[in-house]
Short mmCIF file of C-alpha atoms in Angstrom, two decimals:
data_model
loop_
_atom_site.label_atom_id
_atom_site.label_comp_id
_atom_site.label_asym_id
_atom_site.label_seq_id
_atom_site.Cartn_x
_atom_site.Cartn_y
_atom_site.Cartn_z
CA MET A 1 59.55 -112.08 -167.60
CA THR A 2 57.44 -115.32 -168.08
CA THR A 3 55.00 -116.21 -170.54
CA THR A 4 51.67 -116.16 -169.24
CA ASP A 5 48.55 -117.98 -170.46
CA HIS A 6 46.42 -115.95 -169.47
CA ALA A 7 44.57 -113.05 -171.25
CA ALA A 8 43.27 -109.37 -169.40
CA GLU A 9 40.04 -110.67 -167.32
CA GLN A 10 37.16 -109.13 -165.57
CA ILE A 11 37.48 -111.28 -162.80
CA SER A 12 35.27 -110.46 -159.62
CA ILE A 13 37.27 -109.87 -156.50
CA GLU A 14 35.00 -113.27 -154.93
CA ASP A 15 35.60 -115.28 -157.52
CA PHE A 16 39.26 -114.09 -157.64
CA GLN A 17 39.71 -115.20 -153.57
CA VAL A 18 37.88 -118.71 -154.54
CA GLU A 19 40.78 -119.62 -157.80
CA ALA A 20 43.63 -117.85 -155.62
CA ALA A 21 42.70 -119.89 -152.56
CA SER A 22 42.53 -122.76 -154.96
CA TRP A 23 45.97 -122.81 -156.27
CA LEU A 24 47.32 -121.66 -153.37
CA LYS A 25 46.02 -125.51 -151.43
CA GLU A 26 47.58 -127.00 -154.80
CA ASN A 27 50.74 -124.84 -154.22
CA ALA A 28 52.35 -123.83 -150.86
CA LYS A 29 51.44 -125.29 -147.58
CA PRO A 30 49.29 -124.07 -144.99
CA LYS A 31 51.19 -122.11 -141.51
CA VAL A 32 51.65 -124.71 -139.14
CA ALA A 33 50.32 -122.72 -135.68
CA GLU A 34 53.52 -122.93 -133.14
CA ASP A 35 53.36 -123.55 -129.26
CA GLY A 36 54.77 -121.14 -127.57
CA PRO A 37 54.85 -117.41 -126.64
CA ALA A 38 52.75 -114.97 -128.23
CA PRO A 39 54.70 -113.43 -131.30
CA GLU A 40 56.05 -109.85 -130.23
CA TRP A 41 56.48 -106.72 -132.38
CA GLY A 42 59.98 -106.59 -133.87
CA GLU A 43 60.10 -110.20 -133.83
CA GLY A 44 59.88 -113.11 -136.40
CA ASP A 45 57.07 -112.74 -138.44
CA PHE A 46 56.53 -109.23 -137.49
CA SER A 47 60.05 -107.90 -137.39
CA VAL A 48 60.61 -104.47 -139.20
CA SER A 49 64.27 -105.16 -140.24
CA ILE A 50 64.40 -103.51 -143.35
CA PHE A 51 67.81 -105.44 -144.23
CA HIS A 52 68.40 -109.06 -143.43
CA ASN A 53 71.88 -110.20 -141.55
CA LEU A 54 72.81 -113.13 -142.83
CA GLU A 55 75.79 -115.49 -144.09
CA HIS A 56 76.57 -115.29 -147.58
CA GLU A 57 74.83 -119.31 -147.65
CA GLN A 58 71.53 -118.63 -145.61
CA GLU A 59 71.19 -115.20 -147.59
CA GLN A 60 72.14 -117.41 -151.17
CA ASN A 61 69.37 -120.32 -149.63
CA LEU A 62 66.55 -117.49 -148.75
CA LEU A 63 66.94 -116.22 -152.34
CA ASP A 64 66.43 -119.46 -153.75
CA GLU A 65 63.56 -119.70 -152.11
CA ILE A 66 62.17 -116.83 -152.95
CA ALA A 67 63.27 -117.52 -156.16
CA SER A 68 60.92 -120.60 -157.16
CA TRP A 69 58.42 -119.17 -154.67
CA ILE A 70 58.30 -116.27 -157.40
CA GLN A 71 58.35 -118.44 -160.57
CA THR A 72 55.63 -120.57 -159.54
CA LYS A 73 53.72 -117.52 -158.78
CA SER A 74 54.66 -115.72 -162.11
CA GLU A 75 53.25 -118.73 -164.23
CA LYS A 76 50.15 -118.20 -163.33
CA GLY A 77 50.21 -113.93 -162.28
CA TYR A 78 50.21 -114.07 -159.01
CA ASN A 79 53.59 -112.69 -158.40
CA ALA A 80 52.24 -109.25 -160.10
CA ILE A 81 48.85 -109.07 -160.10
CA THR A 82 48.55 -105.21 -160.81
CA TRP A 83 51.11 -105.15 -163.96
CA PRO A 84 49.55 -105.69 -167.59
CA VAL A 85 49.33 -108.63 -168.97
CA GLU A 86 51.69 -108.59 -171.05
CA HIS A 87 54.89 -107.89 -168.79
CA GLY A 88 52.92 -111.03 -166.96
CA GLY A 89 50.69 -109.78 -164.51
CA ARG A 90 46.41 -110.66 -164.87
CA GLY A 91 45.57 -106.82 -165.59
CA LEU A 92 43.88 -106.56 -162.93
CA SER A 93 42.98 -104.85 -159.42
CA GLN A 94 45.26 -103.56 -156.52
CA GLN A 95 41.66 -104.96 -154.72
CA HIS A 96 42.20 -108.03 -156.35
CA ALA A 97 46.36 -108.11 -154.90
CA ARG A 98 45.68 -107.08 -151.47
CA ALA A 99 43.01 -110.21 -151.45
CA TYR A 100 45.53 -112.48 -152.94
CA SER A 101 48.08 -111.31 -150.49
CA ARG A 102 44.71 -111.62 -147.41
CA LEU A 103 45.27 -115.35 -148.77
CA GLU A 104 48.95 -116.39 -149.10
CA ARG A 105 49.62 -114.93 -146.07
CA ASP A 106 48.22 -117.78 -143.87
CA TYR A 107 50.46 -120.61 -146.05
CA ASP A 108 54.00 -121.08 -144.94
CA VAL A 109 55.74 -119.38 -148.46
CA PRO A 110 59.40 -117.72 -148.22
CA GLY A 111 59.52 -114.16 -146.74
CA ARG A 112 61.06 -111.70 -148.13
CA HIS A 113 63.80 -110.16 -149.14
CA GLU A 114 65.38 -106.62 -149.54
CA ALA A 115 67.21 -107.11 -153.55
CA ILE A 116 63.39 -108.76 -153.99
CA SER A 117 61.35 -105.74 -152.90
CA VAL A 118 63.48 -103.35 -154.60
CA THR A 119 63.53 -104.53 -158.22
CA MET A 120 60.20 -105.42 -157.64
CA GLY A 121 58.35 -103.14 -156.22
CA LEU A 122 60.22 -99.58 -156.44
CA MET A 123 62.17 -100.54 -159.63
CA ALA A 124 59.43 -102.60 -161.97
CA PRO A 125 57.12 -100.74 -161.21
CA THR A 126 59.03 -97.47 -162.47
CA ILE A 127 60.46 -99.55 -165.53
CA ASN A 128 56.19 -100.69 -166.63
CA LEU A 129 55.76 -96.44 -165.81
CA PHE A 130 57.89 -94.37 -167.71
CA GLY A 131 60.31 -97.25 -169.59
CA THR A 132 59.85 -97.49 -173.71
#
């Protein structure tokens, strides 16, 4: 777990959005509008696939990109906004986390992978809640 240099804080969602938007501008590239047909449900960014079907090297590259982005976000507590500070989060509300997610959608950041989603979305919160 990454050590963070911020204590649990009370910050309004509006102030948090300003801070997060500034951080994203410094750490990620904005998405560029693509020419071509409108996106279709189930394709590209709108894919509903649960599991990837990638060659080993492609999957490893994707996991490496995701891990690097998670590390970058973790250094500021943006990877686990609702988690306690002592576990690398910000100790903020679900509304703060949703606000960050809305901002991040406008940036070209690595996608998701089932291994990360299960680990960060299911296992880690369960251990945080029930672990000793």
